[in-house]
Short mmCIF file of C-alpha atoms and ligand atoms in Angstrom, two decimals:
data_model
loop_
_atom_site.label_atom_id
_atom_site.label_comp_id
_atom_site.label_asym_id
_atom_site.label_seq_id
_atom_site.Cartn_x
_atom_site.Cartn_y
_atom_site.Cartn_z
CA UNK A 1 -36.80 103.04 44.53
CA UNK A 2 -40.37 103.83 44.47
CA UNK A 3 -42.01 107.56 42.92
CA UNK A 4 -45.74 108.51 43.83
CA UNK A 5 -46.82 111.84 41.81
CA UNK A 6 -49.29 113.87 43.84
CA UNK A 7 -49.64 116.99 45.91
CA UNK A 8 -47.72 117.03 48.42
CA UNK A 9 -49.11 118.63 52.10
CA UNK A 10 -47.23 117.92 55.35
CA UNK A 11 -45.24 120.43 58.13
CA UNK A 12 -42.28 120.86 59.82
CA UNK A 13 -43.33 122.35 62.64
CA UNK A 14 -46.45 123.77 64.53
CA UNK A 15 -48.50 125.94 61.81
CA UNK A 16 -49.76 128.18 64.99
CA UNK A 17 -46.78 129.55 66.34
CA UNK A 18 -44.28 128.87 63.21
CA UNK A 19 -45.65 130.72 60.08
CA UNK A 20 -44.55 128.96 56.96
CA UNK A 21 -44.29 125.20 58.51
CA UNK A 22 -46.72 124.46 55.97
CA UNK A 23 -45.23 122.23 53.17
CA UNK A 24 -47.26 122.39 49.95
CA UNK A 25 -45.75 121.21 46.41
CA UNK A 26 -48.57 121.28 43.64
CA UNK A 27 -47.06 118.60 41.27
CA UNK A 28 -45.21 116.56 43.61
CA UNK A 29 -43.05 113.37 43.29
CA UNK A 30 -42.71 111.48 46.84
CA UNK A 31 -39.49 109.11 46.55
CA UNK A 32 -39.61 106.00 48.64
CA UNK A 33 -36.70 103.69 48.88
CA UNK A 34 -36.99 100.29 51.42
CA UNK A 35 -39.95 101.72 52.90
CA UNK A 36 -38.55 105.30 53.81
CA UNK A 37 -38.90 108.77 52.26
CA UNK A 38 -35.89 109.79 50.03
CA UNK A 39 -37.39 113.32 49.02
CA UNK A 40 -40.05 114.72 48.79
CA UNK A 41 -40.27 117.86 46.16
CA UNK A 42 -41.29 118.97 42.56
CA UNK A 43 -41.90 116.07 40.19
CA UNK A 44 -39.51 115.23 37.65
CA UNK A 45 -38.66 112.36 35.39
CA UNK A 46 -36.45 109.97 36.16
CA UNK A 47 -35.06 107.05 34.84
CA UNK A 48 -35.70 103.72 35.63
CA UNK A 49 -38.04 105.24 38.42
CA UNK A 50 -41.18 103.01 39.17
CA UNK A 51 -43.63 105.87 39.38
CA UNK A 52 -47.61 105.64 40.39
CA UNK A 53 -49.31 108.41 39.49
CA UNK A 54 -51.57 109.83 41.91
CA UNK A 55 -52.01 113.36 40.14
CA UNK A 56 -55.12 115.32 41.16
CA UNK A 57 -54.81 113.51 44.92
CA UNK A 58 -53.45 115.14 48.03
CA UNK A 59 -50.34 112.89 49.53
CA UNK A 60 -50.47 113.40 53.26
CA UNK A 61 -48.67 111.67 56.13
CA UNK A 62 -50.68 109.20 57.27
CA UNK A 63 -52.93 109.99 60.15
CA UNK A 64 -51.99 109.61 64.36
CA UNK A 65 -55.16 108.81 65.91
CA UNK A 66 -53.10 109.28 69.74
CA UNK A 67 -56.40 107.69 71.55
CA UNK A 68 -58.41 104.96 70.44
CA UNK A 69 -60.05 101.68 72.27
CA UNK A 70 -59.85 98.92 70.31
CA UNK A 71 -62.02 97.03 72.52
CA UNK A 72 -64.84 98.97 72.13
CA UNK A 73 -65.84 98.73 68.32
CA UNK A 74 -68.29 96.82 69.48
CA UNK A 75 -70.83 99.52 71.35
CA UNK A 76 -69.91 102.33 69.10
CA UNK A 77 -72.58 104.61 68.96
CA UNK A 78 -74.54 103.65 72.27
CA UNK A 79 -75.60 106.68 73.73
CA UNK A 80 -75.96 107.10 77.57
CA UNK A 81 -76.44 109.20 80.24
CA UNK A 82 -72.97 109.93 81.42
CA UNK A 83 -69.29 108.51 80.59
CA UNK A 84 -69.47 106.92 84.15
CA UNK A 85 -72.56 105.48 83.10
CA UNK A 86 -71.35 104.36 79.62
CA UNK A 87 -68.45 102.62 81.12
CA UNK A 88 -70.44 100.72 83.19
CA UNK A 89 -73.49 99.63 80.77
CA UNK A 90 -71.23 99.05 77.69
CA UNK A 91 -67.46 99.91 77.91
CA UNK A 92 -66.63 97.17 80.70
CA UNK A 93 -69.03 93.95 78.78
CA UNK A 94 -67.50 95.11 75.17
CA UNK A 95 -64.01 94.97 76.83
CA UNK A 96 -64.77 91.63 78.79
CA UNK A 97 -65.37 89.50 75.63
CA UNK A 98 -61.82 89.55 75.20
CA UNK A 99 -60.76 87.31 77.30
CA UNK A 100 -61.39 85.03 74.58
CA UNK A 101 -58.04 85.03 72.58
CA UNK A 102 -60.69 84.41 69.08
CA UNK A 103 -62.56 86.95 70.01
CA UNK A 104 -59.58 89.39 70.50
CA UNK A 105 -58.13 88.44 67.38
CA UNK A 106 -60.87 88.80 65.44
CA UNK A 107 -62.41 92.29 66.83
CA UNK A 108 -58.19 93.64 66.48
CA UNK A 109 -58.12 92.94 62.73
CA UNK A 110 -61.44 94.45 61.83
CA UNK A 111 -60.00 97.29 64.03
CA UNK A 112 -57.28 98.17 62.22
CA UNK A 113 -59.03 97.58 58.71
CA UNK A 114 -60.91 100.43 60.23
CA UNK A 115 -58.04 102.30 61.06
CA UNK A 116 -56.82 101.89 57.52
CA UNK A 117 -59.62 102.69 55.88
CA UNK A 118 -59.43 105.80 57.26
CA UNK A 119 -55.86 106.49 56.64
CA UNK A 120 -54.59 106.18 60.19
CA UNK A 121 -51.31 104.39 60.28
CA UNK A 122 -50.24 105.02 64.05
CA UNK A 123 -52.35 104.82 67.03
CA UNK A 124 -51.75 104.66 70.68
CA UNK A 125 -54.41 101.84 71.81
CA UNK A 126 -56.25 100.93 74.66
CA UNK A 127 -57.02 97.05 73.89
CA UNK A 128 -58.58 95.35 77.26
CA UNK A 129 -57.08 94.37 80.78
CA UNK A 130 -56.33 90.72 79.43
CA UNK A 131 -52.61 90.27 77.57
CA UNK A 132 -54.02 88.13 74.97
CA UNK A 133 -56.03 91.64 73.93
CA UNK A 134 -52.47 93.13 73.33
CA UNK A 135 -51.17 90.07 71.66
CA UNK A 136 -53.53 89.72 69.41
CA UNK A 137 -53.26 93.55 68.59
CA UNK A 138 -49.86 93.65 68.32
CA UNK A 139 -49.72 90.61 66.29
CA UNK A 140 -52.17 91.84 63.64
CA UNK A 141 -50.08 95.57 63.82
CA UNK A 142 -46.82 93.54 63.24
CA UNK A 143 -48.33 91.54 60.48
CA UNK A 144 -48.97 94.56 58.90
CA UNK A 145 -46.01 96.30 59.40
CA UNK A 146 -47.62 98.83 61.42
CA UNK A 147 -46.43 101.65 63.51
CA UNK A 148 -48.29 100.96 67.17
CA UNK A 149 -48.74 101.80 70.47
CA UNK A 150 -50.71 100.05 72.83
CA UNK A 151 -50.40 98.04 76.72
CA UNK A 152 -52.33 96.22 78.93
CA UNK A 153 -54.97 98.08 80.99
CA UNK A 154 -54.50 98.33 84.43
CA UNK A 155 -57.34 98.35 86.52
CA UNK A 156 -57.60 96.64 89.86
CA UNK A 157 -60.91 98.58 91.81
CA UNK A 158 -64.03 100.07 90.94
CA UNK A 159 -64.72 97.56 88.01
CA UNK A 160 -66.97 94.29 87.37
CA UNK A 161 -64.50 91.23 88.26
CA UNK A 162 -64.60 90.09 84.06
CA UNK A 163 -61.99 92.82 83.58
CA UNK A 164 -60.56 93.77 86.76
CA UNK A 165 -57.04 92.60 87.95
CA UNK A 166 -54.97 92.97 90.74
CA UNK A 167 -52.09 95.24 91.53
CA UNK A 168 -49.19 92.70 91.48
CA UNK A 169 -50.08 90.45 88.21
CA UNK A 170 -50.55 93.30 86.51
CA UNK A 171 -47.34 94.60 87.40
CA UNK A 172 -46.24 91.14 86.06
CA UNK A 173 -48.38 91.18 83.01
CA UNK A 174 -47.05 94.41 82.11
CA UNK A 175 -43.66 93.08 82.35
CA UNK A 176 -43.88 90.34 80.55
CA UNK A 177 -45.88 92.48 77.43
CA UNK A 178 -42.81 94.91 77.51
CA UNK A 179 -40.51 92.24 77.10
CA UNK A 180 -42.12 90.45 74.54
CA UNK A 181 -43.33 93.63 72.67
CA UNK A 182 -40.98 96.68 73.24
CA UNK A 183 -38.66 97.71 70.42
CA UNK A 184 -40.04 94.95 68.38
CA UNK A 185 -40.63 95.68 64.40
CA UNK A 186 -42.55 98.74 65.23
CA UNK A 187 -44.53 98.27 68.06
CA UNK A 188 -44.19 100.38 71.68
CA UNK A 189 -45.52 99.60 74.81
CA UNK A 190 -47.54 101.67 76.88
CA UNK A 191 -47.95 101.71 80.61
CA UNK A 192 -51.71 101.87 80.79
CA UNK A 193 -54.00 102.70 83.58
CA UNK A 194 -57.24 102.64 82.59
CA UNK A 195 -57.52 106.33 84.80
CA UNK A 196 -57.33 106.80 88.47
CA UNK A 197 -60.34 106.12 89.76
CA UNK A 198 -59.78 102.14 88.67
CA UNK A 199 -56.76 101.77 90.02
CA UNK A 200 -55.44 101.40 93.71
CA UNK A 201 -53.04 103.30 94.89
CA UNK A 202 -50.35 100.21 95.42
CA UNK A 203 -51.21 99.73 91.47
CA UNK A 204 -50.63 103.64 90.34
CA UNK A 205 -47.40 102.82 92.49
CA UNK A 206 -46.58 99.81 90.07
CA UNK A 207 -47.23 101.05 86.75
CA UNK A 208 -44.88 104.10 88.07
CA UNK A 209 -42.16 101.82 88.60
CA UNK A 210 -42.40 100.13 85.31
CA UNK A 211 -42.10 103.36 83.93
CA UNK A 212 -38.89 103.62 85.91
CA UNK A 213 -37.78 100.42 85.11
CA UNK A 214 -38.53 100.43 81.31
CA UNK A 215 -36.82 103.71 79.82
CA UNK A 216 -38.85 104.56 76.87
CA UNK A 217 -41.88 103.23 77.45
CA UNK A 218 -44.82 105.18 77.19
CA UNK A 219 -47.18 105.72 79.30
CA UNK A 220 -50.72 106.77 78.33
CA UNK A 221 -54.29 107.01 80.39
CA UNK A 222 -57.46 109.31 81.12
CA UNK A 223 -57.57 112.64 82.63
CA UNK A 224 -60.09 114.81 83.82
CA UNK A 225 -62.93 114.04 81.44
CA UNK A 226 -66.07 115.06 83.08
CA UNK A 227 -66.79 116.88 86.07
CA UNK A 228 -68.34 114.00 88.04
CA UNK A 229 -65.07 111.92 87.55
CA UNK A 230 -63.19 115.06 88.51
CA UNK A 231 -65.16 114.91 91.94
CA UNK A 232 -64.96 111.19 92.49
CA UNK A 233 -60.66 111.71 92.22
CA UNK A 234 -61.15 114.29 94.60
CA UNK A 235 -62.74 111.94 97.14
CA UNK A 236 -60.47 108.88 96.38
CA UNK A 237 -57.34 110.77 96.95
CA UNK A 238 -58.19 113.76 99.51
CA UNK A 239 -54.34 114.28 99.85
CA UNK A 240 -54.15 115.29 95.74
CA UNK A 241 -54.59 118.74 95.25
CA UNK A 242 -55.89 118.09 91.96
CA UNK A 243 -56.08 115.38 89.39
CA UNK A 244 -53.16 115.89 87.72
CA UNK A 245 -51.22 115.48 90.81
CA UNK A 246 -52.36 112.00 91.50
CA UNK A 247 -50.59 110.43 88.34
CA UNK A 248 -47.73 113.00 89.39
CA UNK A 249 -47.27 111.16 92.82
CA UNK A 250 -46.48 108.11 90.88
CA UNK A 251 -44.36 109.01 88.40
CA UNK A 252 -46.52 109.38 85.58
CA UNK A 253 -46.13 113.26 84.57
CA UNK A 254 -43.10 112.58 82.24
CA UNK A 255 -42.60 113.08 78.10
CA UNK A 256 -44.04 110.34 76.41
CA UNK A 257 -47.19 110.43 78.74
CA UNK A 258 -50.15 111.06 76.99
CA UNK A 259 -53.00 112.49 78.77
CA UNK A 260 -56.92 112.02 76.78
CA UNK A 261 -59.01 114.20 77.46
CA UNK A 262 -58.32 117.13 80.00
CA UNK A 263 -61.36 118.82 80.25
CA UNK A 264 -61.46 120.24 83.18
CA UNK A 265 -58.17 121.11 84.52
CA UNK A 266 -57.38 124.73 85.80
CA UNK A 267 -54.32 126.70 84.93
CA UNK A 268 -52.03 124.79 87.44
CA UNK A 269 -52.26 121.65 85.49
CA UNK A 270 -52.00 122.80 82.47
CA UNK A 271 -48.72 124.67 83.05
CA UNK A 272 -47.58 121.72 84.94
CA UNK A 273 -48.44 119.11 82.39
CA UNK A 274 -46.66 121.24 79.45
CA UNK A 275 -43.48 121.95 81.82
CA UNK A 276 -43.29 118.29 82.43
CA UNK A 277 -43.12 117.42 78.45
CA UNK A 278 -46.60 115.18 78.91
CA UNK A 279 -49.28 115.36 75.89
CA UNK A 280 -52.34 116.42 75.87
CA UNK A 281 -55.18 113.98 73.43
CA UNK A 282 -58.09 116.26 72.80
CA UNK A 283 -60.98 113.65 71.72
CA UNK A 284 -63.18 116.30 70.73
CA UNK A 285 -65.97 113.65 68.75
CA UNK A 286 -66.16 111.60 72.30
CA UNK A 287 -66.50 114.49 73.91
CA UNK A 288 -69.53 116.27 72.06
CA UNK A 289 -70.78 112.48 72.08
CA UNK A 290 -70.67 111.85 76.13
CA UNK A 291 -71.14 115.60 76.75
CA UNK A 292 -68.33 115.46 78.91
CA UNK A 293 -67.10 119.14 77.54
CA UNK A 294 -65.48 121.55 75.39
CA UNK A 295 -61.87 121.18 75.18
CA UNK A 296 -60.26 124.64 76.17
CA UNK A 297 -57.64 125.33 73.10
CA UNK A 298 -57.08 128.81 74.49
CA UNK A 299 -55.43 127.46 78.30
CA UNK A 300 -53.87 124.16 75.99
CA UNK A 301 -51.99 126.86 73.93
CA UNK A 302 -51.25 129.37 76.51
CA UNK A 303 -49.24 126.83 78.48
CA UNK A 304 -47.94 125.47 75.45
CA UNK A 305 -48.60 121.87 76.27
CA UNK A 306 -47.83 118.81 73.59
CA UNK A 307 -51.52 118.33 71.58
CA UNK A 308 -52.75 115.41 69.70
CA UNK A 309 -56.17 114.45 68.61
CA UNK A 310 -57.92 111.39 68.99
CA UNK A 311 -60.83 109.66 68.03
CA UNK A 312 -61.01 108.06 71.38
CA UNK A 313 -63.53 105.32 69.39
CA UNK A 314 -66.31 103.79 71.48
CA UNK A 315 -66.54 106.96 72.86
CA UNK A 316 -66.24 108.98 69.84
CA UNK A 317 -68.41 107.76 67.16
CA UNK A 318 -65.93 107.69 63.92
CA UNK A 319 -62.56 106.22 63.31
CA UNK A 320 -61.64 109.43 60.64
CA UNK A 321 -59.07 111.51 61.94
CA UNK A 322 -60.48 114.31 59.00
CA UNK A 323 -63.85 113.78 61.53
CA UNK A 324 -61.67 114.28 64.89
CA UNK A 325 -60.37 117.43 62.92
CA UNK A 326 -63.57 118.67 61.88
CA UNK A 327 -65.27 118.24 65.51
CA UNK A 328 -62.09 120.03 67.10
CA UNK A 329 -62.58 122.71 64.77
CA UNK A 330 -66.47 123.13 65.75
CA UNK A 331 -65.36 123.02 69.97
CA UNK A 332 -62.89 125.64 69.58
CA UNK A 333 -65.67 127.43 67.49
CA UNK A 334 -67.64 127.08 70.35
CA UNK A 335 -65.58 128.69 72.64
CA UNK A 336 -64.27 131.27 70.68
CA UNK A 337 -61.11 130.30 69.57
CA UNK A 338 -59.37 130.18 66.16
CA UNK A 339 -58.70 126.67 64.74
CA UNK A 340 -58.14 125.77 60.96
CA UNK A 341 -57.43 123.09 58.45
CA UNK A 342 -53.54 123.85 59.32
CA UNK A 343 -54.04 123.60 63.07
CA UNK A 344 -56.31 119.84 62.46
CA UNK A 345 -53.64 118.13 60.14
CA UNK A 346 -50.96 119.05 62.11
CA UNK A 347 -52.36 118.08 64.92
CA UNK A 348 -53.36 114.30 63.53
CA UNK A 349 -49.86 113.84 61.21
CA UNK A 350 -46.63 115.62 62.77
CA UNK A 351 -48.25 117.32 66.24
CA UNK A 352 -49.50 112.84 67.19
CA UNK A 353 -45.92 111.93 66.34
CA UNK A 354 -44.12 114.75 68.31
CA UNK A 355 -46.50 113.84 71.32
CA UNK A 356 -45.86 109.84 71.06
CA UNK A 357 -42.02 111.09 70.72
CA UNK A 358 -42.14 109.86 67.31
CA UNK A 359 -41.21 112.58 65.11
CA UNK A 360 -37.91 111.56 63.96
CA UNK A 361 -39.80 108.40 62.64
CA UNK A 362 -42.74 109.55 61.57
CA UNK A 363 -45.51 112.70 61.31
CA UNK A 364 -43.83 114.25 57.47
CA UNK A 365 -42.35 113.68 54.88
CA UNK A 366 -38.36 114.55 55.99
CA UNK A 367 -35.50 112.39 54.20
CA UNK A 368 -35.60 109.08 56.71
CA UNK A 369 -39.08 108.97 57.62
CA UNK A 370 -41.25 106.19 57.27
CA UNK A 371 -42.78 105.88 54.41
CA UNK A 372 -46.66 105.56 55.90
CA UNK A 373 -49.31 108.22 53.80
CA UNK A 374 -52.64 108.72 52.43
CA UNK A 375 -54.06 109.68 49.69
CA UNK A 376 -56.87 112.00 49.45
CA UNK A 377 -59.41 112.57 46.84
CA UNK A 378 -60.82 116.20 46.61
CA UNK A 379 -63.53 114.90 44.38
CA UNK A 380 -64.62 111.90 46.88
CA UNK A 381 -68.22 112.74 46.93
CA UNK A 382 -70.51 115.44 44.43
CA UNK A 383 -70.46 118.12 47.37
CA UNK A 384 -66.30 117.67 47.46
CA UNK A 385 -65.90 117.54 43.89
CA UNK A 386 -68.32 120.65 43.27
CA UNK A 387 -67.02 122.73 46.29
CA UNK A 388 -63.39 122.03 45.20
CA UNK A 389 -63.57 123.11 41.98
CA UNK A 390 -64.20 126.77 43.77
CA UNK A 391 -61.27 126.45 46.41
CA UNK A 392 -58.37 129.15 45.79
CA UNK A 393 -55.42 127.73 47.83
CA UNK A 394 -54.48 124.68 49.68
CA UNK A 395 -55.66 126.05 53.13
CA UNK A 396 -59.18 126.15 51.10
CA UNK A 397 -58.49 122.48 49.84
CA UNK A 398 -58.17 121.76 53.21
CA UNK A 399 -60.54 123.00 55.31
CA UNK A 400 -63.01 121.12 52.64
CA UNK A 401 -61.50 118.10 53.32
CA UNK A 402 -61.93 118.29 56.86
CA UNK A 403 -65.42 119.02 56.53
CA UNK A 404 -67.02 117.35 53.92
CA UNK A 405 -64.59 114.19 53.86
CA UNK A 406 -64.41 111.15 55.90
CA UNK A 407 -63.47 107.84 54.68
CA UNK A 408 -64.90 108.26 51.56
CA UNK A 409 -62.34 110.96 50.58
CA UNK A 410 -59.31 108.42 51.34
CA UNK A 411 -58.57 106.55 48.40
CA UNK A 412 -55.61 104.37 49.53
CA UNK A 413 -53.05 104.01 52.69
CA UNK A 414 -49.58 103.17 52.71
CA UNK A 415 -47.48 101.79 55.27
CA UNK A 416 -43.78 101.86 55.11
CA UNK A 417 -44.36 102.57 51.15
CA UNK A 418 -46.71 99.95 50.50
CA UNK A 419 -50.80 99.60 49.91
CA UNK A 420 -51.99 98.43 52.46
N1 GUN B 501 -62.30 107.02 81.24
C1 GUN B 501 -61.96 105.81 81.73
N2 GUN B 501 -62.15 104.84 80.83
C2 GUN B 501 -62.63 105.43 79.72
C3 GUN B 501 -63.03 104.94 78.44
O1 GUN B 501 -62.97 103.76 78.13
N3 GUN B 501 -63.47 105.88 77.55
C4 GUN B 501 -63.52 107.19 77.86
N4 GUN B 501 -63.94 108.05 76.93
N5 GUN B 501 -63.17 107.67 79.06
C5 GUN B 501 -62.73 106.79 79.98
ZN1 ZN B 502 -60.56 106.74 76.04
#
């Protein structure tokens, strides 16, 4: 049995429509016994209790980043025109190199450094079209003992030939990845179109039946991102009403479907994504970055629709969820709409894990959970440390973290109780 002193800060439930889900104990012990939380509650001493002290640090759950590319590390930061254009000058050549199994090994473990370093423990992945890009994530994840999702992407149209593949062997490839990876330590398997305008129409068809054929696999992909890629669904499947309805067709508007992005849907598809149990990954740095829009919180809410953030990295320019937070906090400002500290932490620690369908394993601190956190330091930088000492109550404490701090502020991640 393992103690960590600290402040405690997680939820139990949605902060925006459940007043008090908020969990906030000032002196803190977190108990951790063969990687899982015991209890979490005031600090007291206890025998024969190996206990690190972390006072003066927040203890969070560690962060959900529910939309990340882990091939694209590589062209972070390269601005362009449009995302159709990005995708074409740098997403597709970052995402070819790894083909190369060294290549793919390498670029995954400097990935999830990354993710570490900023105190993300769980991410749902979009590594390449190749397997060996999913092998050689999943081995590094299960190396590490990390929580993961991640699958193969599926694209067979509409793509340079170095990552495009064709309906049936992906079908296959798929397969195969779900029966090697699935269930194992903790590693998922997503079903992973790359979105709809790269795939044929016999391939939307197949990754709908490995849904149907692999019961708990997830399924994950992009939706209605910019305008232009709006328009181009519209053309490619003139029978769709809308965009939503084209992964609908195939089976793909389920729970445990998580849907980046969704810009630009009307109040249809929102109601019908939310009815259906499907997630929502608001990306809000990759959006500001691509210009592809301003995430509408207020129709999101309204339908009450599953919401996770992302840092949908090459797209979005920084792998810290307190970053992700911080930019979703200045969209809704744009449009108008009330978002806090409360609304971005739940969002990246228990609202990821309820949209991955992961909430009785991870997301807070409840008796069971994995033991994966991070610890924050509210003195990470001058600014922090001389704002801080002014902050009133942990909402304050908060809301400073998000932002001032990035990956400066985390001073060490844990997975499954141990420093990673
Ligand atoms: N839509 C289809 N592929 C991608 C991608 O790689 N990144 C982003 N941001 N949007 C996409
Ligand atoms: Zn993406």
């Amino acid at each position: 049995m393992k103690g960590f002193r600290g402040t405690l800060v997680d939820f139990t439930g949605d902060p925006r429509t459940q007043p008090g889900a908020l969990r906030h104990v000032e002196d803190g012990l977190l108990m951790v016994d063969d990687g899982r939380v015991v209890s979490a509650g005031p600090f007291r001493q206890g025998s024969g209790l190996e206990i690190t002290d972390l006072s003066g640090r927040l203890l969070v759950p560690g962060f959900i980043d529910a939309h990340v590319h882990s091939a694209q590390t590589d062209i972070v930061a390269s601005p362009s025109a449009s995302l159709l254009d990005w995708l074409e000058r740098h997403a597709f050549a970052a995402e070819a190199r790894f083909a190369e199994p060294g290549h793919a090994r390498q670029a995954s473990e400097q990935f999830l450094d990354e993710l570490v370093r900023n105190g993300t423990t769980t991410a749902a992945v979009f590594p390449s079209s190749h397997p060996q890009s999913v092998d050689a994530l999943f081995e590094a994840a299960e190396r590490r003992g990390m929580r993961m999702v991640a699958g193969k992407l599926m694209m067979d149209r509409h793509c340079p030939p170095e990552v495009r593949d064709e309906a049936q062997r992906s079908y296959e490839e798929a397969k195969a990845l779900i029966r090697r990876w699935h269930g194992r330590a903790r590693l998922a398997y997503a079903v992973s179109p790359r979105f709809a305008p790269t795939s044929s129409e016999t391939q939307l068809e197949l990754a709908g039946r490995l849904l149907e054929e692999h019961p708990g696999v997830l399924l994950q992909t992009h939706l209605s991102e910019t305008e232009s890629e709006v328009r181009w669904v519209r053309e490619l499947f003139p029978w769709a009403r809308n965009y939503l309805e084209v992964y609908a067709r195939y089976g793909m508007l389920r729970p445990g479907a998580l849907f980046a992005h969704c810009l630009h849907l009307d109040a249809g598809e929102w109601d019908r994504l939310a009815a259906a149990g499907a997630a929502a990954v608001h990306c809000p740095g990759s959006n500001l970055f691509l210009g592809s829009g301003l995430f509408d919180f207020g129709a999101a809410r309204k339908a009450g629709a599953a919401l996770a953030l992302g840092s949908d990295v090459g797209g979005g320019t920084s792998f810290s969820m307190l970053r992700a937070m911080y930019d979703a906090y200045k969209v809704a400002r744009l449009r108008g709409l009330p978002f806090d500290a409360l609304d971005g932490f739940y969002l990246a620690t228990l609202g990821g894990a309820r949209a991955l369908g992961m909430d009785r394993q991870i997301g807070n601190f409840e008796p069971g959970r994995e033991a994966d956190f991070v610890v924050l330091r509210p003195d990470a930088t001058a600014l922090l440390a001389r704002r801080m000492s002014q902050a009133q109550s942990i909402e304050e404490r908060l809301f400073l973290l998000m932002a001032l701090g990035d990956e400066r502020a985390v001073e060490a991640t844990y997975v499954l109780g141990a420093k990673t």
